[in-house]
Amino acid sequence: MSYETIEFSISEGVAVLTLNRPESLNSFNAQMHTEVRSALKEVKKDSSVRCLLLTGNGRGFCAGQDLGDRNVAPGTAAPNLGESIEKNYSPMLRTIRSLEMPVICAVNGVAAGAGANIAFACDIVLAAKSASFIQAFCKIGLIPDCGGTWTLPRLVGPARAMALSLLGDKISAEQAEQWGMIWKSIENESLKTEAMAMAQHFASQPTKGLALIKRAIQASANNTFDEQLDLERDLQTLAGRTDDYREGVAAFIGKRKPAFKGQ
Amino acid sequence: MHNYQDILVDEVQSGVLTIRLNRPEAHNALRTQLLKELADVLDKATNDNGIKTVVITGSDTVFAAGADIKEMASLDAVGVMNDPRPTYWRRIALFPKPIIAAVNGFALGGGCELVMHCDIVIAGDNALFGQPEINLGIIPGAGGTQRLIRTIGKSMAMQLVLSGEFISASQAQSLGLISEVTIPERSLERATELARKIATKPPIAVRLAKESLLKAYETTLESGLNLERKSFTLLAATQDRNEGIAAFMEKRKPNFTGK
């Protein structure tokens, strides 16, 4: 299908989803939700895809929800924001986290509100030096959504998560890197090439094994140490049955480069 | 083994008989034929000394999604009254050896009731349990209202049966409907592991333990305790009890013979 508010392509194992409403800092409106949903569905369905790269066009990554899209004129009924989360954001976040492949987010500029928390839900976040992250919600009487109240304390600890969410201060990409909120901050002009290189690297890696790693690390948030040991046993059992494991061991013993198929 | 239409029956391995519900085109809906086959295969297993425990499973995505609605729709009140299905359910309920269920995906309506006919339930974390009969203007008809309330209590049983809502594997575990949650790829393996372990235990003790446990659902504490004590006494007359105690005292592995 053709898209207007995003750009989407699949090539050599890499799916690239670019938010594309640069005039409004790629903020989400109804159409963009529909298009992102449809693109993520393609990523899930297409077994050739082994990495998803999420980024934005223009000077921003994503400014969250387009507030112009919301009717809050005086005298009108209060909008049901929970409904929009239930219908649009939560399914998107659940899909991103459950994709059985690495998801890279290349944050090319400001990531505010939902935009910041969508980035934090991805597996690896790269950010341009000029990018910034803002939990803007507190400034308009709202709470961080898109998993923000879950991911933030896990990324930076409760003290910083609380202050970030209550004050809504802007955090630079370098600060975010220092705090461990993201993987790396990168010179603006190299962001897209570095992100693409990483995506292409993942497209040649044992995808199934990487998906199991992702699953294990995600599950650890709700598991005890004992439960996690059991889970590691189970997932290692599965990993040991993959073709890529055989290939990896054979290549290691044969002192050659492995040719992983992602299966 | 025999050829069945609606189920696959594996070769007995290490005392374990594995039965797979196999109507993929109908999400393993429990039509009469399937129930009959299940009752038949369990009847045969009752008298087969090589079979110590049974594992029942479905597919990766569905255990059993309910009864066969088309079949049900064709029956009027007299037809329902003469329906042979309750007798098949009863034969399943009376099976004296342990049944362990490995549940992935949907276990709804009759599927959930079949889960409750099993003694131990291991479920993949993708499993969903529910009694959606109310949505069709009917109610659970194979023990759903009775076993559910005894297993998970009144409030939750009411919620499930009256609303038709589903619960997840982890909810089902915390409510006591099932005993363990695994990743979906391991549920059958884990159920089989347990079945094999139980298959190495003294069969008469296993059988009397199951009978005694199930009695707790349907009798007073006093008569339940009586039955337990009589079974306990009966076991004193078995060779396996002498062997079990002797092996324990001599610090060796017991060799049970089922006598």
XYZ file of C-alpha atoms in Angstrom:
522
model
C 0.000 0.000 0.000
C 1.142 3.570 -0.512
C 1.731 5.820 2.451
C 1.451 9.563 2.939
C 2.425 10.179 6.551
C 5.241 7.637 6.675
C 7.837 6.198 4.335
C 8.213 2.454 4.419
C 10.502 0.069 2.594
C 11.796 -3.471 2.936
C 15.133 -4.299 1.372
C 17.673 -7.054 1.990
C 16.271 -8.040 5.341
C 15.894 -4.499 6.680
C 12.558 -2.729 7.085
C 12.825 1.051 7.404
C 9.857 2.971 8.782
C 10.291 6.751 8.600
C 7.758 9.054 10.242
C 7.031 11.643 7.604
C 5.053 14.666 8.715
C 8.091 16.938 9.079
C 5.983 20.135 9.116
C 4.480 19.035 12.444
C 7.588 17.296 13.823
C 6.138 13.925 12.798
C 3.426 14.080 15.420
C 0.799 11.350 15.248
C -2.609 11.942 13.717
C -5.221 9.325 12.892
C -3.866 8.637 9.423
C -0.326 8.151 10.690
C -1.576 5.650 13.263
C -3.326 3.675 10.533
C -0.274 3.727 8.299
C 2.194 2.765 11.042
C -0.128 -0.069 12.050
C -0.251 -1.339 8.500
C 3.548 -1.088 8.060
C 4.185 -2.965 11.317
C 1.796 -5.655 10.114
C 3.907 -6.036 6.965
C 7.067 -6.297 9.063
C 5.456 -9.046 11.128
C 4.179 -10.941 8.103
C 7.265 -10.757 5.881
C 9.619 -13.514 7.005
C 12.493 -11.952 5.048
C 12.615 -9.012 7.488
C 15.314 -9.456 10.156
C 15.582 -5.917 11.530
C 13.310 -2.886 11.831
C 14.732 0.623 11.752
C 12.455 3.384 12.976
C 13.323 7.042 12.311
C 11.852 10.397 11.343
C 12.125 12.921 8.517
C 12.991 16.584 9.012
C 14.349 18.193 12.163
C 12.287 16.201 14.659
C 11.872 12.504 15.379
C 8.345 12.658 16.753
C 6.508 15.236 18.834
C 3.992 12.681 20.115
C 0.288 13.148 19.586
C -0.803 15.953 17.263
C -2.823 18.065 19.687
C -4.399 19.950 16.811
C -6.139 16.673 16.120
C -7.887 16.723 19.481
C -11.059 18.635 20.110
C -10.713 20.315 23.498
C -12.525 23.562 22.805
C -14.218 25.038 25.884
C -17.721 23.714 26.415
C -17.163 20.490 24.481
C -17.069 17.125 26.173
C -13.679 15.946 27.492
C -11.918 13.703 24.987
C -11.404 10.080 26.001
C -7.612 9.833 25.840
C -7.673 6.288 27.211
C -9.555 5.207 24.136
C -6.890 6.600 21.806
C -4.193 4.815 23.812
C -6.119 1.559 23.813
C -6.846 1.753 20.110
C -3.643 3.246 18.718
C -0.607 3.561 20.939
C -0.758 0.418 23.068
C -1.124 -2.020 20.146
C 1.780 -0.244 18.383
C 4.009 -0.485 21.472
C 3.075 -4.111 22.065
C 3.892 -4.949 18.461
C 7.256 -3.173 18.559
C 8.286 -4.963 21.726
C 7.123 -8.356 20.554
C 8.658 -8.241 17.059
C 10.966 -11.237 16.803
C 13.901 -9.176 15.564
C 15.976 -6.249 16.780
C 14.233 -2.873 16.504
C 16.545 0.122 16.142
C 15.322 3.650 16.700
C 17.363 6.416 15.080
C 16.223 9.575 16.862
C 17.053 12.330 14.399
C 15.727 15.275 16.422
C 13.375 16.169 19.213
C 11.461 13.222 20.675
C 8.687 14.592 22.838
C 5.809 12.976 24.703
C 4.717 9.756 23.057
C 7.606 10.252 20.615
C 10.185 9.884 23.384
C 8.544 6.836 24.876
C 8.101 5.081 21.542
C 11.877 5.472 21.102
C 12.556 4.072 24.587
C 10.426 1.014 23.800
C 12.737 0.060 20.924
C 15.626 -2.337 21.498
C 18.518 -0.068 20.568
C 18.245 3.719 20.484
C 20.732 5.830 18.545
C 20.292 9.593 18.699
C 21.738 12.522 16.772
C 23.745 14.888 19.008
C 21.129 17.569 18.279
C 18.274 15.304 19.380
C 16.532 15.694 22.705
C 14.000 13.840 24.825
C 11.146 15.509 26.690
C 8.463 13.995 28.885
C 6.201 16.882 27.914
C 3.064 15.348 29.401
C 3.237 17.072 32.814
C 3.032 20.499 31.155
C -0.497 19.852 29.895
C -1.884 17.935 32.841
C -1.251 14.462 31.449
C 0.870 11.483 32.406
C 3.667 9.857 30.386
C 2.128 7.159 28.182
C 3.367 4.690 25.584
C 4.966 2.750 28.411
C 6.937 5.742 29.689
C 6.096 5.141 33.332
C 7.287 1.555 32.881
C 10.402 2.068 30.773
C 11.748 5.246 32.402
C 12.304 3.888 35.932
C 13.896 0.795 34.429
C 16.217 2.849 32.223
C 17.302 5.559 34.648
C 16.022 4.509 38.087
C 12.997 5.861 39.950
C 14.585 9.154 41.131
C 15.441 10.361 37.647
C 12.287 8.888 36.122
C 10.179 10.773 38.624
C 11.921 14.119 38.140
C 11.948 13.788 34.354
C 8.217 13.070 34.376
C 7.213 15.702 36.949
C 9.409 18.535 35.602
C 9.312 17.758 31.879
C 12.896 19.007 31.418
C 14.544 18.547 28.071
C 17.348 15.946 28.081
C 19.996 16.156 25.390
C 21.080 13.073 23.455
C 24.480 13.156 25.180
C 22.882 13.413 28.620
C 20.577 10.532 27.713
C 23.599 8.480 26.702
C 25.423 9.298 29.958
C 22.369 8.240 31.953
C 22.043 4.970 30.064
C 18.650 5.875 28.575
C 19.900 5.216 25.067
C 22.698 3.225 23.492
C 24.648 6.006 21.754
C 24.635 9.619 20.638
C 26.098 10.247 17.232
C 27.155 13.216 15.077
C 24.065 14.467 13.248
C 25.343 13.797 9.762
C 26.366 10.191 10.512
C 23.181 9.111 12.336
C 21.354 7.599 9.393
C 24.405 5.827 7.930
C 25.390 4.367 11.294
C 21.836 3.277 12.031
C 21.546 1.696 8.588
C 24.877 -0.078 9.006
C 23.696 -1.520 12.300
C 20.402 -2.631 10.721
C 22.266 -4.313 7.864
C 24.527 -6.018 10.389
C 21.472 -7.415 12.175
C 20.049 -8.637 8.857
C 23.010 -11.057 8.645
C 22.814 -12.254 12.253
C 20.993 -15.250 13.847
C 17.625 -13.498 14.078
C 15.863 -16.251 15.973
C 18.556 -16.242 18.633
C 18.415 -12.450 18.856
C 14.647 -12.624 19.246
C 15.073 -15.076 22.123
C 17.606 -12.729 23.764
C 15.090 -9.920 23.451
C 12.388 -12.091 24.964
C 14.596 -13.113 27.896
C 15.679 -9.585 28.747
C 12.112 -8.300 28.505
C 10.827 -11.116 30.706
C 13.453 -10.402 33.361
C 11.535 -7.266 34.324
C 8.807 -9.413 35.857
C 10.758 -12.511 36.897
C 12.623 -13.579 39.992
C 16.197 -14.811 39.556
C 14.998 -18.415 39.871
C 12.262 -17.950 37.301
C 14.713 -16.299 34.957
C 17.138 -19.238 35.252
C 14.308 -21.561 34.227
C 13.398 -19.291 31.341
C 17.013 -19.162 30.174
C 17.063 -22.965 30.191
C 13.901 -23.056 28.063
C 14.986 -20.409 25.601
C 18.476 -21.924 25.300
C 16.790 -25.243 24.489
C 14.985 -23.501 21.647
C 18.082 -21.607 20.537
C 20.052 -24.845 20.459
C 17.559 -26.255 17.963
C 17.986 -23.461 15.419
C 19.824 -23.929 12.137
C 21.832 -20.815 12.904
C 23.273 -22.397 16.039
C 24.551 -25.351 14.014
C 25.920 -22.965 11.412
C 27.560 -20.777 14.068
C 29.333 -23.720 15.689
C 30.330 -25.243 12.350
C 31.733 -21.923 11.152
C 33.636 -21.441 14.395
C 35.178 -24.900 14.204
C 35.841 -24.513 10.456
C 37.381 -21.084 11.093
C 35.147 -19.460 8.487
C 32.506 -16.745 8.465
C 29.055 -18.049 9.419
C 26.199 -17.650 6.937
C 23.176 -17.164 9.182
C 19.695 -17.488 7.731
C 17.808 -16.223 10.769
C 16.134 -19.614 11.322
C -2.340 -48.120 17.887
C -5.843 -47.617 16.533
C -6.892 -45.192 13.907
C -9.045 -42.397 15.136
C -10.591 -39.575 13.132
C -10.386 -36.737 15.598
C -7.418 -37.587 17.786
C -3.851 -38.772 17.300
C -2.627 -41.373 19.742
C 1.133 -41.756 20.084
C 2.961 -44.970 20.889
C 3.230 -45.474 24.641
C 6.627 -44.245 25.810
C 8.009 -44.716 29.327
C 4.514 -45.550 30.532
C 3.013 -42.374 29.085
C 0.206 -42.328 26.541
C 0.015 -39.050 24.633
C -3.273 -38.035 23.019
C -3.416 -35.092 20.627
C -6.719 -33.445 19.811
C -6.581 -33.183 16.050
C -9.327 -31.295 14.289
C -7.268 -28.359 13.016
C -9.987 -27.330 10.559
C -12.383 -26.792 13.495
C -9.976 -25.441 16.142
C -10.221 -28.824 17.859
C -13.908 -28.292 18.607
C -15.065 -31.186 20.766
C -17.699 -32.774 18.558
C -19.378 -35.978 19.725
C -17.069 -38.152 17.636
C -13.997 -36.643 19.317
C -15.405 -37.106 22.811
C -16.311 -40.695 22.026
C -12.808 -41.393 20.755
C -11.320 -39.805 23.862
C -13.556 -41.925 26.134
C -12.734 -45.061 24.116
C -9.003 -44.565 24.208
C -9.090 -43.867 27.948
C -11.225 -46.971 28.563
C -8.598 -49.041 26.769
C -5.817 -47.332 28.698
C -7.575 -48.187 31.971
C -6.858 -51.882 31.489
C -3.452 -51.500 29.867
C -0.824 -52.009 32.561
C 1.844 -50.551 30.300
C 0.086 -47.169 30.501
C 0.690 -45.377 33.793
C -0.229 -41.802 32.908
C -1.872 -39.904 30.059
C -0.966 -36.580 28.473
C -3.613 -34.675 26.510
C -2.645 -31.807 24.256
C -3.876 -29.800 21.282
C -1.940 -27.728 18.766
C 0.459 -24.801 19.224
C -2.396 -22.320 19.006
C -5.488 -24.093 20.264
C -6.172 -26.740 22.881
C -9.882 -26.930 22.159
C -12.045 -23.964 21.251
C -15.296 -25.427 22.569
C -18.037 -27.801 21.512
C -19.088 -28.188 17.897
C -21.720 -25.462 17.601
C -23.191 -26.734 14.329
C -23.725 -30.146 15.827
C -25.311 -28.628 18.908
C -27.638 -26.411 16.878
C -29.211 -29.469 15.261
C -30.573 -30.790 18.568
C -33.902 -29.838 20.124
C -34.706 -30.392 23.804
C -35.482 -34.078 23.346
C -32.350 -34.462 21.234
C -30.251 -32.837 23.947
C -31.869 -35.088 26.550
C -30.865 -38.189 24.595
C -27.423 -36.822 23.723
C -24.698 -39.430 24.457
C -22.143 -36.728 25.245
C -22.654 -36.718 29.049
C -21.825 -40.415 29.179
C -18.568 -39.792 27.308
C -17.671 -36.981 29.694
C -18.448 -39.297 32.593
C -16.126 -41.975 31.239
C -13.359 -39.370 30.971
C -14.035 -38.196 34.532
C -13.886 -41.758 35.861
C -10.522 -42.584 34.275
C -8.490 -43.762 37.269
C -4.939 -42.875 36.121
C -3.461 -39.379 36.146
C -4.184 -37.167 33.135
C -1.877 -34.245 32.518
C -2.912 -31.542 30.078
C -0.474 -29.478 28.022
C -2.461 -26.451 26.929
C -1.392 -23.903 24.334
C -3.729 -21.236 22.974
C -7.502 -21.371 23.420
C -9.143 -23.633 25.993
C -12.709 -22.399 25.809
C -16.113 -23.807 26.675
C -15.864 -27.581 26.416
C -12.105 -27.120 26.006
C -11.902 -25.434 29.401
C -14.133 -28.161 30.840
C -11.794 -30.801 29.418
C -8.916 -28.985 31.113
C -10.828 -29.342 34.378
C -11.224 -33.089 33.772
C -7.428 -33.350 33.766
C -5.532 -33.785 37.021
C -2.580 -31.513 36.348
C -2.506 -28.693 33.820
C 0.611 -27.129 32.301
C -0.059 -24.193 30.006
C 1.955 -22.140 27.571
C 1.909 -18.434 28.324
C -0.217 -17.958 25.191
C -3.077 -19.969 26.699
C -6.526 -18.446 27.285
C -9.251 -20.022 29.380
C -12.935 -19.186 29.427
C -16.543 -20.328 29.351
C -18.134 -18.208 26.612
C -21.308 -20.333 26.409
C -23.400 -17.441 27.758
C -22.823 -15.556 24.490
C -24.777 -18.285 22.686
C -27.707 -18.262 25.090
C -26.542 -21.483 26.749
C -24.464 -22.407 29.788
C -21.507 -24.748 30.341
C -22.847 -28.295 30.102
C -19.896 -30.516 30.983
C -19.203 -29.491 34.540
C -18.113 -25.933 33.850
C -20.318 -24.351 36.482
C -19.543 -27.028 39.076
C -15.817 -27.658 38.686
C -14.988 -24.016 38.077
C -16.608 -22.799 41.299
C -14.924 -25.540 43.307
C -11.562 -24.737 41.719
C -11.370 -20.952 41.546
C -14.114 -19.807 43.921
C -17.490 -18.164 43.486
C -16.657 -14.639 42.438
C -14.253 -15.481 39.631
C -16.341 -18.446 38.466
C -19.384 -16.155 38.252
C -17.356 -13.545 36.380
C -16.166 -16.057 33.801
C -19.464 -17.889 33.295
C -21.733 -14.821 33.324
C -19.566 -12.489 31.249
C -17.889 -14.962 28.925
C -14.550 -13.158 29.461
C -11.276 -15.062 29.074
C -8.358 -15.283 31.490
C -4.662 -15.653 30.692
C -2.413 -18.523 31.690
C -0.831 -16.496 34.488
C -4.267 -15.524 35.861
C -5.373 -19.146 35.592
C -2.277 -20.166 37.533
C -2.807 -17.666 40.311
C -6.446 -18.793 40.578
C -5.394 -22.430 40.889
C -7.024 -23.562 37.638
C -3.646 -24.706 36.330
C -0.396 -25.515 38.068
C 2.431 -24.253 35.853
C 3.050 -21.769 33.063
C 5.842 -22.324 30.555
C 6.824 -20.856 27.235
C 4.441 -22.391 24.670
C 7.210 -24.441 23.042
C 7.846 -26.265 26.313
C 4.395 -27.032 27.699
C 4.150 -30.498 26.133
C 7.726 -31.299 27.092
C 7.052 -30.281 30.700
C 3.745 -32.185 30.839
C 5.491 -35.268 29.451
C 8.325 -34.876 31.943
C 5.809 -34.844 34.799
C 3.848 -37.746 33.315
C 7.037 -39.808 33.063
C 7.979 -38.986 36.615
C 4.544 -40.032 37.913
C 4.763 -43.164 35.735
C 7.734 -44.307 37.834
C 5.721 -44.107 41.079
C 3.867 -47.105 42.545
C 0.684 -47.333 40.400
C -1.770 -48.402 43.084
C -0.682 -45.587 45.376
C -0.984 -43.112 42.482
C -4.457 -44.379 41.684
C -5.687 -44.208 45.275
C -4.111 -40.787 45.758
C -5.960 -39.473 42.700
C -9.247 -40.971 43.889
C -8.774 -39.561 47.356
C -7.897 -36.078 46.078
C -10.857 -35.930 43.698
C -13.183 -37.025 46.488
C -12.344 -33.791 48.302
C -14.483 -31.934 45.738
C -17.607 -33.891 46.384
C -17.885 -35.060 49.949
C -17.670 -33.878 53.548
C -14.275 -33.610 55.219
C -15.253 -36.434 57.558
C -16.014 -38.967 54.832
C -13.082 -37.710 52.750
C -10.772 -38.403 55.683
C -12.363 -41.835 56.059
C -11.747 -42.685 52.428
C -8.169 -41.428 52.697
C -7.537 -43.591 55.765
C -9.050 -46.686 54.120
C -6.903 -46.176 51.025
C -3.909 -45.656 53.279
C -4.723 -48.937 55.036
C -5.262 -50.758 51.760
C -1.803 -49.709 50.566
C -0.278 -51.428 53.581
C -1.237 -54.671 51.847
C 0.738 -53.911 48.669
C 4.232 -55.143 47.789
C 5.110 -51.702 46.432
C 4.571 -50.153 49.862
C 6.976 -52.628 51.455
C 9.449 -52.053 48.616
C 9.145 -48.257 48.869
C 9.797 -48.189 52.603
C 12.589 -50.795 52.402
C 14.350 -48.908 49.588
C 14.114 -45.680 51.573
C 15.679 -47.292 54.647
C 18.362 -49.070 52.626
C 19.097 -45.849 50.712
C 18.553 -47.395 47.293
C 16.179 -46.862 44.372
C 12.852 -48.678 44.776
C 11.736 -51.197 42.184
C 7.956 -50.928 41.939
C 5.963 -53.704 40.293
C 2.405 -52.450 40.629
C 1.490 -55.212 43.076
